[in-house]
Each structure stands twice: as structure tokens, then as C-alpha cells.
Amino acid sequence: MSSKGAVYVAIAAAMGNMLQGWDNATIAGAVLYIKKEFHLETQPTIEGLIVSTSLIGATVITTFSGPVSDAIGRRPMLVISSMFYFISGLVMFWSPNVYVLLLARLLDGFGIGLAVTLVPLYISETAPSDIRGLLNTFPQFTGSIGMCLAYTMVFFLSLQSDASWRMMLGVLSLPSIAYFVLAVFFLPESPRWLVSKGKMDEAKLVLQALRGKEDVSGEMALLVEGLEVGGETSVEEYVINADNEVLSEDHVQEKDEIKLYGAEEGQSWVAKPVRGQSSLVLASRQGSMAAHMIDPMVTLFGSVHEKQNETGSMKSMIFPNFGSMFQGEQHKTENWDVESSHEKGNLSEDETDESNLKSPLISPGARQASETTSAMGIGGGWQLAYKKTEDGKGAGGLKRIYLHQEGGAEPRRGGSTASFLGPGGDGDAVRASALVSRSVLCLDDTIMGQNPIQSGVIKLPPPSKQGTRWSDLSEPGIKQALIVGVGIQILQQFSGINGVLYYTPQILEQAGVGLLLANMGIGSESASFLISGVTTLLMLPSIGVAMKLIDLAGRRMLLLATLPVLLTSLIVLVLSNVIPMGSVVHAVISTISVVVYFCTFVMGFGPIPNTLCSEIFPTRVRGLCIAICALTFWIGDIIVTYTLPVLLTTIGLAGAFGIYAIVCTISWFFVYFKVPETKGMPLEVITEFFAMGAANKKTN
């Protein structure tokens, strides 16, 4: 697979989440022995602090992680995370008293906070749009592996007469060394962060390694455009036909035509604008009329995916292997003038600010009208095209066009793309929708005697120096994205998952699972560890299902399908603790309910909130917004973890799980009315849709 580099990088980055899962499981087992050594049976507050101090540390570090990662990069923060894991493991192994243990748990929380916050962001910024959802399930998968391995270790240690909680917690230092080595020597910096800092050469080299191909000019252009969300975004529709220019020398290209180039030499098509209202605009307006029922943003995103092929793939029928326009020998990447005018290496900030760079977006050798340019593939079946505009001040500007094919017309069975369209364009035409907005790039108006678009000389915007501004969060699209991101993180935490994970041994012990293994001579504590390990092992195939479906069915549909199952498992667990029944039957039903709860959670509500939050924010504020969402995550985690022992002793397990069931019900309605579908869409297109949808909603 051409993107195997991105897959390997995602697996390596997800090592940080494996250590989080490892810590979750070990503290769940070790706390039983910590209570005995330090005599905390009558001090539930101290017990809660031992577990939740890591959450406090994660919350504190998360407050700074986003802005700092925007300033110094994603990779250094992951390296620092691995160092916190290593140091905390050593300190926990040594802890002579509760106070030192609390300090170690705080350092451990620093490592966890950086990993949980930045790994999904890092994966999203390095992954191809077609498999971004799959790669963002790796943190959930590795986290469950870490839990399974840790519970197995805790189980065998618990069989010893002198079980050591220090050994359980201190082993964390060993895998953290592997994480450190991977972060330092294997993980590259995020190409989107590099572009935001003007480091074009380095970003291109990283993209080439991640994508496994030399020509990444299309995606480089996309990353540059992601530096700013376009203003006054409009939706247009096009009809795509085979280009008959080669057959008709008298062909005159229309003003607004866009020429599309295929992966094979001589393959080209022409996109002609359709006059009148776009069906996407009509769908958006239809959604706004029912704004009291469903957010028009959801309708707008949904209208895009409804127009795709029935297979659910974002790949285009016309150009399934569509690359940039530089496919022939005459269109090599030397047109990216950063490399032809400078030595290999990163440009200095002054060079980036002042140099007029030839863009990889423009093909000077292409025959085209004076006001149109070529399109290039940017992943997920989307194309990026440009056309020249006049800004009224004598200088030329560019409009960018994010274009994707609509579903509908299908090529004849067994026929090629060429036979589908016909050599002269007599075949069935294909419709495509497009987002049109102002480009970040500017034409250089100093070029004399030739069309600046044909010359391909443009001015790149200066790198971001002022850093992230809090005022940016007031933009309508970003505010709308924050509502979705913060809302889904709150609901995920108050569905009770982290409290259940931390206290699974106690919950299962209270449910009576020790009776199931008593005949084998295994004590109730060891039995609860064994059942917990088996539970996490059963999570793995469930996460595998999520990996398969998240980029096919989509994030939204996976949530809507799994939340009812999650709710049902909680209701059964509540009823099993309310209705009188035999102890063995009660233990079996409770255990099955907890297993179903875990397995269902990791299929949807586990990986998808972090995936969505890493997708819906613009590049310039992504770190800050991710930190806000992660801060919400950790605050909710602290509340749930700290209050669960109190709930279990006051209203009982049935009451606690009843509250979680209510939250799951609310979550389903929130997803249905507020959460849009983002599968297969490039990150920059997602943020453009949010900006346009929020602006339309405000206008309506």
C-alpha cells in the first residue's frame, strides 16, 4: 500500500496510548494492595486521589500542550511524553510513602495527558484522508493491548503471597523506553506543522516518505491552503466530460472551465460549471428550515456523502488514481521553486517571507485559457483547482476550488474510464460539487508580458509567527466545531467508561465474579483481574470492527449504531442488580453486561470523539482547540473517577449505571442532531465546510 509509511508512523505514535492503557490496568489492580499497605480502607478520599492524581496531572499538562505543540511541534511533545512515563515508573517503583506515590502519579499524568491529547492530532495530520479514521483507531487498539498485557501481569503477581504493587506500577518504565526510541528516531514532524512554519522542503520530504511516492505537490498545495479558511465560500456544481481538445483544434476553452489531468499520459477531462443553485446549497437551506430539529451543518455534510458512490468510498470513478497535474515528463516537481532556487533544507523565515515561489499548483506547460488552471488530487477522491480572479486593485488573485465527484452515473460494466466518457466526450457526463473560496496564495503582479498563471509564479504567504490567537476562536466555523468537540467529549466521559475501567476489579468483585472461579482455587481479587484481562482481550476484535467500518459507514453512523447497544448493556446491568436472583446468575449477567459495555464502547464512543476533534479544526488553531477538547475530557474523567466510589457506596452499582444510561441516551440525540459526517474528507475541506455552514446558519 502506498501509504504504508503513514501506517507505521501511526502505530509508533499510538505506543503512547498503549502506555496509558497499561497504567489504567495496573493502578486498577495495584490500588487494592496500596490500600492494605497504607491502611486506606477507611480513607476513600486518599484512595480516590491515588487513582485520580494522574488525571489531575493530565489536566494540568493539557492546558499548555496545544499552544506549546503549535509553537515547537508535535514530535518534541511526544518525546517529552515518553520521558514523563519513564521517570514516573521509576518513582512509583521506589515510593516509600503515599506522598511520593502521589508525586509519581502526577508525573505519570503528564505523560498520559500529552499522549492522549497529541497522538490523535499527530495521526490526523500525517494520515491520508481515505484511511484517517482507521489509523485513528490505533490508539484505542494499542490502549486495549496495554490493558490486556497489564491485567495479565497483575493477575500472575496477585497469585503470589507477597504481591508487590510497586512492581506492578514500576514496570511502566520498560515499555516507555521503546516509546522514547520510536519518538526520537522514527517519528517525523507533522507536515502540516512544518508548512505552517514555512518549512516547505522538510514538509515535502516527510510527505514523500509517508505517501511512498515522489509527487506530493497536490497535497503540498492543500497544506498551504489549510493555513487559512477561505472567506465568502460558495458552493458550485460542475459537469465533467472527456476533453475533446485533442480531436478539435478549433476548441476554445470557456472562461470558467477547469482542466483535470489523469494519471496516464494524455488523459484529461474538462469540468464545466452548471448554472443555477447547487443541490448542496438547497440541502443546506432545507436543513436550516428545520434548525429546531437538526443542525443544518449535519445536513450540509450529509448531502456531500449522499452524493458519493454507494460503496461508501470517496475514490472517484473517473480518476481513481488521480495524482497532481505533474504526471508527464514535462511536469516534474522542479516547478516547486523552493528546491530549484535554494539548496536542500528549510528556508529561513526571511527567505520564505520575501521570495516569490513557483507553485506546484500551476502547470506552465498546460494549454489552458488565461483565467483557468489545472486541478490536482488531494486525497479521498477530492481535487484542488484554481482560477484567476481580479480583486479590483489591479493585482491578480486566485480562487481555490475543492472539487469532488457526485454519485450517480456509473461506467459500463467492464468498460474503462475512457470508454465510459468516450473519446470525444459523447459518453455520460459526471456531475461534481465544489467549494469555491479565496486562496491563501497570491499572484505576483510584477510579471510582465505574460500571463502570471501560465508562468506559475505566485507568492507564498509568510509563515505563522504571531502564534495562535484566542480571538480566532470567535470565528463562526471554529465556534461550531468547538460545540461539537467539547460536547461529545463531555458525553463520552459521563457515559462512565473511565470510571468503569479504573474500578473494574472492584465492580466485578461486588458483582460476585469470584464465585465463577472459586472452584479453581482462585481468590476473588485474582479472579477479578483475570476477568478484567479477558474483557480487554475481547475488546480487540471489537476495535477491529471499528477499524473496518469507520471509513466506510463513517463516524456518525457508527456512533448512532453502537450507542443503543451501549445503552442496552447498561440497562441490563441495572436490572440485574435490582431484580432478586441467585448469586451465580447475578454474577454471569453482570459480567456479560460489563463485557458488552466495553466491547461496544471501543467500537464507537471510544475512538470516534478523539478522531472527530482532531479533524474539525483549522491548522492555525488545531493545537489550541484540541487542548480545549482534551481539557474537557480530563475534567470529566476526574469527576467520574473521583465520584464513582462514592456512588457505589451510596446509590449502589445499579444507581451509578442508571446515571450512565441516561447520559448514553442524551449522547445519541446529540450525535443525531449536532455531529456531522467527516469520513474521507481532507482536513482542509472539513474546516471549509464548517466555516461555510456556520456562516450560512448565522445568515439564515
XYZ file of C-alpha atoms in Angstrom, residues 31-652:
622
model
C -4.782 0.102 44.415
C -6.145 -2.971 46.215
C -2.693 -3.672 47.669
C -1.835 0.007 48.196
C -4.900 0.320 50.440
C -3.684 -2.569 52.591
C -0.084 -1.340 52.965
C -1.006 2.245 53.804
C -4.222 1.337 55.686
C -6.545 3.357 53.485
C -9.643 1.175 53.924
C -11.305 3.919 55.939
C -9.938 6.769 53.794
C -11.705 6.605 50.405
C -10.594 10.171 49.649
C -6.901 9.179 49.643
C -7.728 6.114 47.574
C -9.505 8.311 45.043
C -6.541 10.690 44.953
C -4.069 7.888 44.206
C -6.114 6.984 41.148
C -7.126 10.492 40.084
C -3.823 12.337 40.660
C -2.658 11.159 37.251
C -5.818 12.693 35.844
C -5.016 15.960 37.590
C -1.550 15.867 36.040
C -3.042 15.154 32.615
C -5.413 18.080 33.034
C -2.628 20.471 34.008
C -0.318 19.485 31.146
C -3.166 19.540 28.639
C -3.752 23.216 29.398
C -0.360 24.001 27.862
C 0.080 21.147 25.392
C -1.896 22.602 22.493
C -0.289 26.063 22.269
C 3.174 24.634 23.010
C 2.814 21.997 20.288
C 1.793 24.770 17.886
C 4.996 26.602 18.824
C 7.627 23.829 18.927
C 5.969 20.989 17.016
C 4.094 17.751 17.675
C 7.080 15.402 17.717
C 9.022 17.058 20.584
C 5.915 16.858 22.754
C 5.630 13.111 22.131
C 9.293 12.712 23.099
C 8.637 14.610 26.338
C 5.614 12.362 26.978
C 7.795 9.245 26.815
C 10.245 10.810 29.299
C 7.463 11.512 31.792
C 6.318 7.879 31.519
C 9.838 6.617 32.202
C 10.534 8.865 35.209
C 7.127 8.234 36.800
C 7.588 4.470 36.526
C 10.884 4.653 38.399
C 9.447 6.891 41.119
C 6.382 4.647 41.578
C 8.672 1.635 41.936
C 10.608 3.439 44.695
C 7.685 5.184 46.507
C 8.292 4.868 50.268
C 5.052 6.597 51.238
C 1.757 7.892 49.904
C 3.108 11.393 49.204
C 5.906 10.205 46.925
C 3.427 7.903 45.211
C 1.105 10.862 44.582
C 4.024 12.795 43.047
C 4.824 9.860 40.776
C 1.188 9.610 39.746
C 1.277 13.327 38.879
C 4.295 12.836 36.587
C 2.579 9.824 35.064
C -0.404 12.055 34.345
C 1.839 14.485 32.473
C 2.883 11.705 30.121
C -0.666 10.472 29.696
C -2.027 13.960 29.034
C 0.483 14.687 26.269
C -0.069 11.324 24.596
C -3.870 11.348 24.716
C -4.055 14.955 23.511
C -1.467 14.935 20.744
C -1.394 11.403 19.317
C -4.805 11.700 17.556
C -3.822 15.171 16.310
C -0.486 13.860 15.036
C -2.062 10.870 13.308
C -4.723 13.011 11.625
C -2.097 15.430 10.339
C 0.034 12.637 8.843
C -2.652 10.211 7.599
C -4.211 10.082 4.111
C -7.870 11.117 4.229
C -9.043 7.712 2.906
C -7.727 5.807 5.938
C -7.512 8.573 8.539
C -10.318 7.054 10.600
C -8.718 3.618 10.558
C -5.352 4.983 11.685
C -7.011 6.983 14.445
C -8.431 3.769 15.906
C -4.871 2.559 16.545
C -4.652 4.480 19.864
C -7.770 2.646 21.075
C -6.354 -0.658 19.839
C -2.922 -0.216 21.435
C -4.536 1.083 24.624
C -6.578 -2.115 24.912
C -3.460 -4.208 24.229
C -1.699 -2.370 27.040
C -4.594 -3.047 29.400
C -4.720 -6.722 28.465
C -0.984 -7.201 28.992
C -1.045 -5.279 32.272
C -4.029 -7.201 33.676
C -2.263 -10.447 32.761
C 0.853 -9.311 34.636
C -1.211 -8.147 37.644
C -3.085 -11.456 37.710
C 0.090 -13.563 37.942
C 1.617 -11.219 40.521
C -1.586 -11.430 42.600
C -1.194 -15.209 42.839
C 1.929 -14.682 44.928
C 1.598 -14.446 48.683
C 3.636 -11.224 48.775
C 2.237 -9.464 45.687
C 4.126 -6.200 45.085
C 2.173 -3.173 43.898
C 5.489 -1.385 43.323
C 6.427 -3.998 40.751
C 3.004 -3.633 39.097
C 3.423 0.127 38.704
C 7.184 0.334 38.140
C 7.237 -1.971 35.102
C 5.814 1.009 33.166
C 9.386 2.282 32.698
C 10.336 -0.627 30.423
C 7.885 -0.067 27.524
C 8.366 3.687 27.905
C 11.972 3.211 26.735
C 10.683 1.706 23.477
C 8.293 4.634 23.106
C 11.154 7.096 23.595
C 13.322 5.381 20.961
C 10.477 5.387 18.430
C 9.627 9.036 19.084
C 13.240 10.195 18.747
C 14.489 8.071 15.851
C 11.390 7.105 13.842
C 8.592 9.664 14.098
C 8.849 12.620 11.669
C 7.422 16.036 12.380
C 3.858 16.689 11.201
C 3.955 18.018 7.602
C 1.084 20.394 8.342
C 3.006 21.922 11.237
C 6.100 22.239 9.031
C 4.125 24.050 6.340
C 2.635 26.395 8.935
C 6.207 27.367 9.854
C 7.302 27.843 6.228
C 9.493 24.700 6.172
C 8.376 23.580 2.719
C 11.331 21.380 1.786
C 11.149 19.411 5.018
C 7.376 19.051 4.752
C 7.706 17.705 1.225
C 10.310 15.125 2.254
C 8.094 13.962 5.112
C 5.066 13.668 2.811
C 7.060 11.700 0.243
C 8.095 9.225 2.944
C 4.568 8.983 4.377
C 2.871 8.524 0.996
C 5.545 6.373 -0.625
C 5.676 8.479 -3.786
C 7.733 11.323 -5.199
C 4.960 13.582 -6.456
C 3.131 15.090 -3.466
C 2.610 18.539 -4.994
C -1.163 18.273 -4.758
C -1.119 17.601 -1.042
C 1.550 20.261 -0.513
C -0.798 22.759 -2.126
C -3.599 21.566 0.138
C -1.465 22.034 3.242
C -0.629 25.584 2.210
C -4.318 26.327 1.659
C -5.043 24.963 5.120
C -3.219 27.890 6.685
C -6.375 29.943 6.298
C -10.059 29.177 5.857
C -11.309 30.977 2.763
C -13.766 33.821 3.093
C -17.090 34.051 1.277
C -17.173 30.367 0.430
C -19.708 29.391 -2.228
C -20.909 26.026 -3.494
C -20.950 25.354 -7.212
C -21.653 22.348 -9.395
C -19.773 21.160 -12.464
C -20.310 18.676 -15.264
C -17.195 16.678 -16.171
C -16.669 15.414 -19.729
C -13.733 13.981 -21.587
C -11.568 16.721 -23.035
C -12.073 16.763 -26.811
C -9.459 19.427 -27.372
C -7.104 16.904 -28.961
C -9.759 15.991 -31.514
C -10.897 19.506 -32.252
C -8.142 22.015 -32.829
C -10.762 24.747 -33.041
C -11.848 24.078 -29.475
C -11.984 27.270 -27.437
C -11.934 26.738 -23.717
C -14.675 28.553 -21.856
C -13.848 31.124 -19.226
C -14.741 29.037 -16.173
C -13.661 25.618 -17.436
C -11.243 23.634 -15.309
C -8.974 21.115 -16.960
C -8.412 17.891 -14.987
C -5.443 15.658 -15.717
C -5.431 11.911 -15.144
C -2.666 9.593 -14.012
C -1.997 8.280 -17.537
C -0.313 10.378 -20.197
C -2.826 12.034 -22.487
C -5.737 11.541 -20.092
C -7.639 14.741 -19.427
C -11.137 15.951 -18.718
C -12.899 19.292 -18.598
C -15.154 20.467 -15.768
C -17.785 22.993 -16.891
C -19.825 24.995 -14.366
C -23.556 24.335 -14.043
C -25.600 27.477 -13.801
C -28.205 27.826 -11.086
C -28.459 26.740 -7.468
C -26.264 23.937 -6.230
C -28.036 20.967 -4.705
C -25.686 21.296 -1.708
C -26.896 24.841 -1.115
C -30.505 23.707 -1.385
C -29.794 20.903 1.096
C -28.215 23.364 3.493
C -31.172 25.691 3.274
C -33.566 22.825 3.715
C -31.696 21.910 6.880
C -31.847 25.461 8.198
C -35.653 25.487 7.851
C -35.715 22.622 10.329
C -32.994 24.041 12.568
C -35.084 23.329 15.642
C -34.833 19.615 14.782
C -31.408 19.055 13.231
C -28.407 21.298 12.787
C -28.070 22.454 9.146
C -24.346 21.684 9.444
C -25.244 17.994 9.730
C -27.483 18.278 6.678
C -24.778 20.049 4.685
C -22.148 17.391 5.408
C -24.699 14.647 4.846
C -25.604 15.991 1.422
C -21.978 15.539 0.360
C -21.821 11.908 1.410
C -25.234 11.090 -0.054
C -23.842 12.065 -3.450
C -20.932 9.659 -3.234
C -20.784 6.174 -4.649
C -22.966 3.573 -2.981
C -19.845 1.673 -1.944
C -19.120 4.420 0.551
C -15.659 5.005 -0.887
C -14.529 8.539 -1.558
C -12.470 7.412 -4.538
C -13.573 8.868 -7.852
C -14.846 6.696 -10.677
C -13.247 8.968 -13.244
C -9.853 9.391 -11.660
C -9.341 6.632 -9.074
C -5.556 7.036 -9.243
C -5.667 10.761 -9.779
C -2.423 12.469 -8.939
C -1.297 16.013 -9.445
C -1.098 17.528 -12.875
C 2.622 16.739 -12.917
C 2.272 13.295 -14.469
C 4.227 13.642 -17.677
C 7.932 14.149 -18.081
C 7.333 17.837 -18.646
C 5.615 18.277 -15.268
C 8.198 17.222 -12.734
C 8.479 18.697 -9.302
C 11.160 21.183 -10.284
C 8.300 23.659 -10.629
C 8.337 23.852 -6.842
C 10.905 26.607 -6.945
C 11.913 26.226 -3.316
C 14.188 23.429 -4.470
C 15.412 24.875 -7.776
C 16.363 28.241 -6.295
C 17.724 27.141 -2.927
C 19.833 24.355 -1.589
C 18.072 21.452 0.061
C 16.957 22.304 3.544
C 14.494 24.556 5.245
C 14.070 28.121 4.148
C 14.841 30.761 6.672
C 11.919 32.867 7.756
C 13.195 35.854 5.766
C 13.524 33.825 2.585
C 10.048 32.416 2.996
C 8.555 35.825 3.593
C 10.169 37.606 0.664
C 10.671 35.020 -2.037
C 8.226 34.618 -4.886
C 7.951 30.879 -5.213
C 6.907 28.983 -8.284
C 3.972 26.917 -7.207
C 3.467 23.202 -7.787
C -0.173 24.161 -8.286
C 0.263 25.687 -11.724
C 1.350 23.879 -14.878
C 3.131 26.322 -17.180
C 3.208 23.723 -19.964
C -0.520 23.082 -19.995
C -2.673 24.569 -22.721
C -5.343 26.493 -20.948
C -7.400 29.653 -21.046
C -5.988 32.751 -19.392
C -8.279 32.561 -16.393
C -8.232 28.869 -15.564
C -5.712 26.449 -14.178
C -5.383 22.727 -13.740
C -6.661 20.544 -10.908
C -4.751 18.078 -8.785
C -5.644 15.200 -6.497
C -5.597 15.891 -2.763
C -6.850 12.532 -1.478
C -10.171 10.901 -0.786
C -11.422 11.499 -4.334
C -11.157 15.283 -3.911
C -9.443 17.616 -6.353
C -7.949 21.056 -5.864
C -8.201 23.532 -8.718
C -7.508 27.242 -9.140
C -8.776 30.065 -11.276
C -7.620 33.628 -11.623
C -9.756 36.476 -10.317
C -9.374 40.237 -10.206
C -9.557 41.895 -6.800
C -10.329 45.299 -8.249
C -6.971 46.808 -7.324
C -5.025 45.872 -10.406
C -3.457 42.795 -8.898
C -4.485 39.277 -9.740
C -5.703 36.807 -7.152
C -6.611 33.149 -7.053
C -9.715 31.285 -6.063
C -9.337 27.724 -4.858
C -11.874 25.083 -5.774
C -12.313 21.901 -3.732
C -13.981 19.530 -6.185
C -15.397 16.037 -5.756
C -17.470 13.727 -7.912
C -21.082 13.035 -7.081
C -22.531 9.532 -7.179
C -24.978 8.573 -9.871
C -23.659 7.757 -13.295
C -21.737 4.515 -13.382
C -19.313 3.344 -16.091
C -20.439 0.478 -18.271
C -19.622 -2.945 -16.864
C -16.174 -3.999 -17.886
C -15.506 -0.670 -19.525
C -12.602 1.620 -18.859
C -12.773 5.232 -17.911
C -12.072 6.192 -21.495
C -14.927 4.077 -22.833
C -17.178 5.475 -20.126
C -16.687 9.056 -21.248
C -15.956 8.362 -24.865
C -13.012 9.801 -26.745
C -14.962 12.835 -27.772
C -16.958 13.363 -24.655
C -20.087 11.661 -26.023
C -20.401 9.326 -23.075
C -22.272 10.035 -19.885
C -21.187 13.184 -18.131
C -20.450 13.123 -14.435
C -21.540 15.826 -12.027
C -19.253 17.209 -9.353
C -19.774 19.603 -6.456
C -17.226 22.196 -5.456
C -16.392 24.578 -2.630
C -15.072 27.838 -4.052
C -13.314 30.394 -1.884
C -10.379 32.800 -1.764
C -6.962 31.166 -1.991
C -4.219 31.761 0.530
C -1.822 32.187 -2.390
C -1.430 35.429 -4.349
C -0.281 36.036 -7.915
C 2.874 38.049 -8.387
C 1.745 41.132 -10.351
C 5.324 42.051 -11.279
C 5.413 39.559 -14.141
C 5.323 41.492 -17.415
C 4.486 40.330 -20.894
C 2.937 37.010 -19.926
C 0.005 35.623 -18.068
C 1.104 35.124 -14.429
C -0.940 31.955 -14.066
C 0.725 30.420 -17.117
C 4.112 31.461 -15.744
C 3.202 29.759 -12.484
C 4.765 32.496 -10.369
C 2.896 33.144 -7.144
C 3.680 34.499 -3.723
C 3.507 32.151 -0.758
C 2.061 33.598 2.452
C 4.586 34.189 5.257
C 4.814 31.543 7.963
C 2.780 31.989 11.107
C 4.872 33.974 13.618
C 2.355 35.527 15.951
C 1.163 32.176 17.213
C -2.363 31.128 17.981
C -4.720 33.907 18.989
C -7.658 33.365 21.332
C -9.694 35.772 19.213
C -9.630 33.193 16.410
C -11.978 31.028 18.476
C -14.765 33.562 17.913
C -14.985 32.710 14.205
C -18.363 31.046 13.428
C -16.857 27.856 11.950
C -14.464 27.351 14.845
C -17.187 28.019 17.424
C -19.416 25.459 15.726
C -16.592 22.917 15.709
C -15.890 23.552 19.404
C -19.549 22.902 20.245
C -19.281 19.513 18.541
C -15.858 18.654 20.000
C -16.462 19.767 23.585
C -19.989 18.346 23.643
C -19.010 14.871 22.506
C -16.063 14.761 24.938
C -18.323 15.642 27.878
C -20.856 12.984 26.932
C -18.158 10.361 26.363
C -16.758 10.821 29.848
C -20.112 10.928 31.612
C -21.101 7.677 29.946
C -18.844 6.318 32.730
C -16.212 4.458 30.741
C -13.088 5.621 32.555
C -14.616 5.102 35.974
C -15.585 1.576 34.984
C -12.098 0.886 33.627
C -10.316 2.138 36.730
C -12.571 0.233 39.100
C -13.366 -2.868 37.045
C -11.812 -5.265 39.621
C -13.942 -3.801 42.438
C -17.065 -3.745 40.302
C -16.655 -7.357 39.249
C -15.840 -8.387 42.792
C -19.004 -6.656 44.029
C -20.937 -8.414 41.257
C -19.708 -11.764 42.588
C -17.471 -12.978 39.765
C -15.234 -14.672 42.350
C -17.878 -17.365 42.618
C -17.270 -18.309 38.990
C -13.628 -19.202 39.646
C -13.778 -20.267 43.289
C -13.789 -23.938 42.340
C -10.415 -23.416 40.610
C -8.845 -22.199 43.834
C -8.504 -18.625 42.591
C -9.282 -15.882 45.105
C -11.828 -13.174 44.395
C -9.198 -10.472 43.786
C -7.191 -12.607 41.354
C -10.440 -13.680 39.700
C -11.446 -10.082 39.104
C -8.033 -9.376 37.496
C -8.394 -12.419 35.256
C -11.903 -11.434 34.160
C -10.688 -7.887 33.509
C -7.864 -9.213 31.338
C -10.248 -11.409 29.373
C -12.590 -8.437 28.964
C -9.860 -6.272 27.472
C -8.812 -9.157 25.227
C -12.381 -9.326 23.892
C -12.151 -5.609 23.091
C -9.550 -6.209 20.394
C -11.821 -7.833 17.762
C -14.417 -5.167 18.525
C -11.866 -2.459 17.751
C -11.036 -4.400 14.584
C -14.672 -3.989 13.523
C -14.388 -0.248 14.165
C -11.217 -0.120 12.052
C -13.102 -1.713 9.174
C -16.232 0.427 9.386
C -15.061 3.880 10.468
C -14.011 4.896 6.943
C -16.876 3.023 5.249
C -20.002 3.539 7.367
C -18.481 6.684 8.844
C -18.046 8.193 12.280
C -21.602 9.438 12.687
C -23.324 6.200 11.647
C -21.013 4.103 13.820
C -21.938 6.219 16.835
C -25.658 6.067 16.077
C -25.456 2.281 15.705
C -23.374 1.482 18.810
C -24.888 3.865 21.363
C -28.199 1.889 21.576
C -26.230 -1.317 22.257
C -24.211 0.516 24.890
C -27.431 1.730 26.471
C -28.962 -1.755 26.448
C -25.962 -3.285 28.226
C -26.210 -0.641 30.953
C -29.949 -1.237 31.402
C -29.392 -4.999 31.728
C -26.684 -4.369 34.309
C -29.013 -2.112 36.282
C -31.851 -4.653 36.206
C -29.527 -7.488 37.258
C -28.727 -5.534 40.404
C -32.370 -4.624 41.122
C -34.203 -7.889 40.440
C -33.529 -10.620 43.050
C -31.730 -13.637 41.579
C -29.229 -16.299 42.516
C -25.657 -15.216 43.135
C -24.232 -17.247 40.246
C -26.856 -15.959 37.773
C -26.262 -12.427 39.003
C -22.506 -12.788 38.526
C -22.894 -14.186 34.993
C -25.309 -11.465 33.854
C -23.221 -8.685 35.415
C -20.033 -9.952 33.816
C -21.640 -10.318 30.384
C -23.091 -6.809 30.650
C -19.712 -5.297 31.527
C -18.044 -7.161 28.642
C -20.688 -5.978 26.161
C -20.373 -2.459 27.546
C -16.598 -2.415 26.988
C -16.685 -4.049 23.556
C -19.424 -1.757 22.295
C -17.725 1.325 23.665
C -14.439 0.677 21.862
C -16.323 0.245 18.575
C -17.754 3.750 18.629
C -17.739 6.061 21.610
C -14.127 5.172 22.432
C -12.101 6.175 19.344
C -14.500 8.460 17.481
C -14.627 11.551 19.772
C -10.842 11.994 19.633
C -10.900 11.280 15.901
C -13.540 13.942 15.289
C -11.772 16.507 17.454
C -8.553 16.003 15.509
C -10.368 16.572 12.190
C -12.674 19.557 12.551
C -10.362 22.469 13.443
C -8.245 24.638 11.097
C -4.470 24.170 11.117
C -3.718 27.533 12.706
C -5.833 26.802 15.829
C -5.833 22.991 15.845
C -3.430 22.677 18.770
C -5.348 25.157 20.925
C -8.760 23.662 20.118
C -7.519 20.118 20.680
C -6.238 21.245 24.081
C -9.668 22.683 24.953
C -11.386 19.422 23.977
C -8.780 17.369 25.855
C -9.144 19.595 28.907
C -12.873 18.853 28.829
C -12.026 15.157 28.538
C -9.790 15.171 31.613
C -12.081 17.282 33.787
C -14.913 14.872 33.044
C -12.576 11.946 33.682
C -11.600 13.344 37.092
C -15.216 13.892 38.101
C -16.303 10.398 37.045
C -13.291 8.617 38.564
C -13.392 10.507 41.851
C -17.145 10.193 42.341
C -17.605 6.542 41.365
C -16.518 5.100 44.767
C -18.961 7.485 46.432
C -21.748 6.465 44.052
C -21.060 2.770 44.637
C -21.331 3.220 48.416
C -24.392 5.491 48.327
C -26.727 4.614 45.455
C -25.014 1.340 44.560
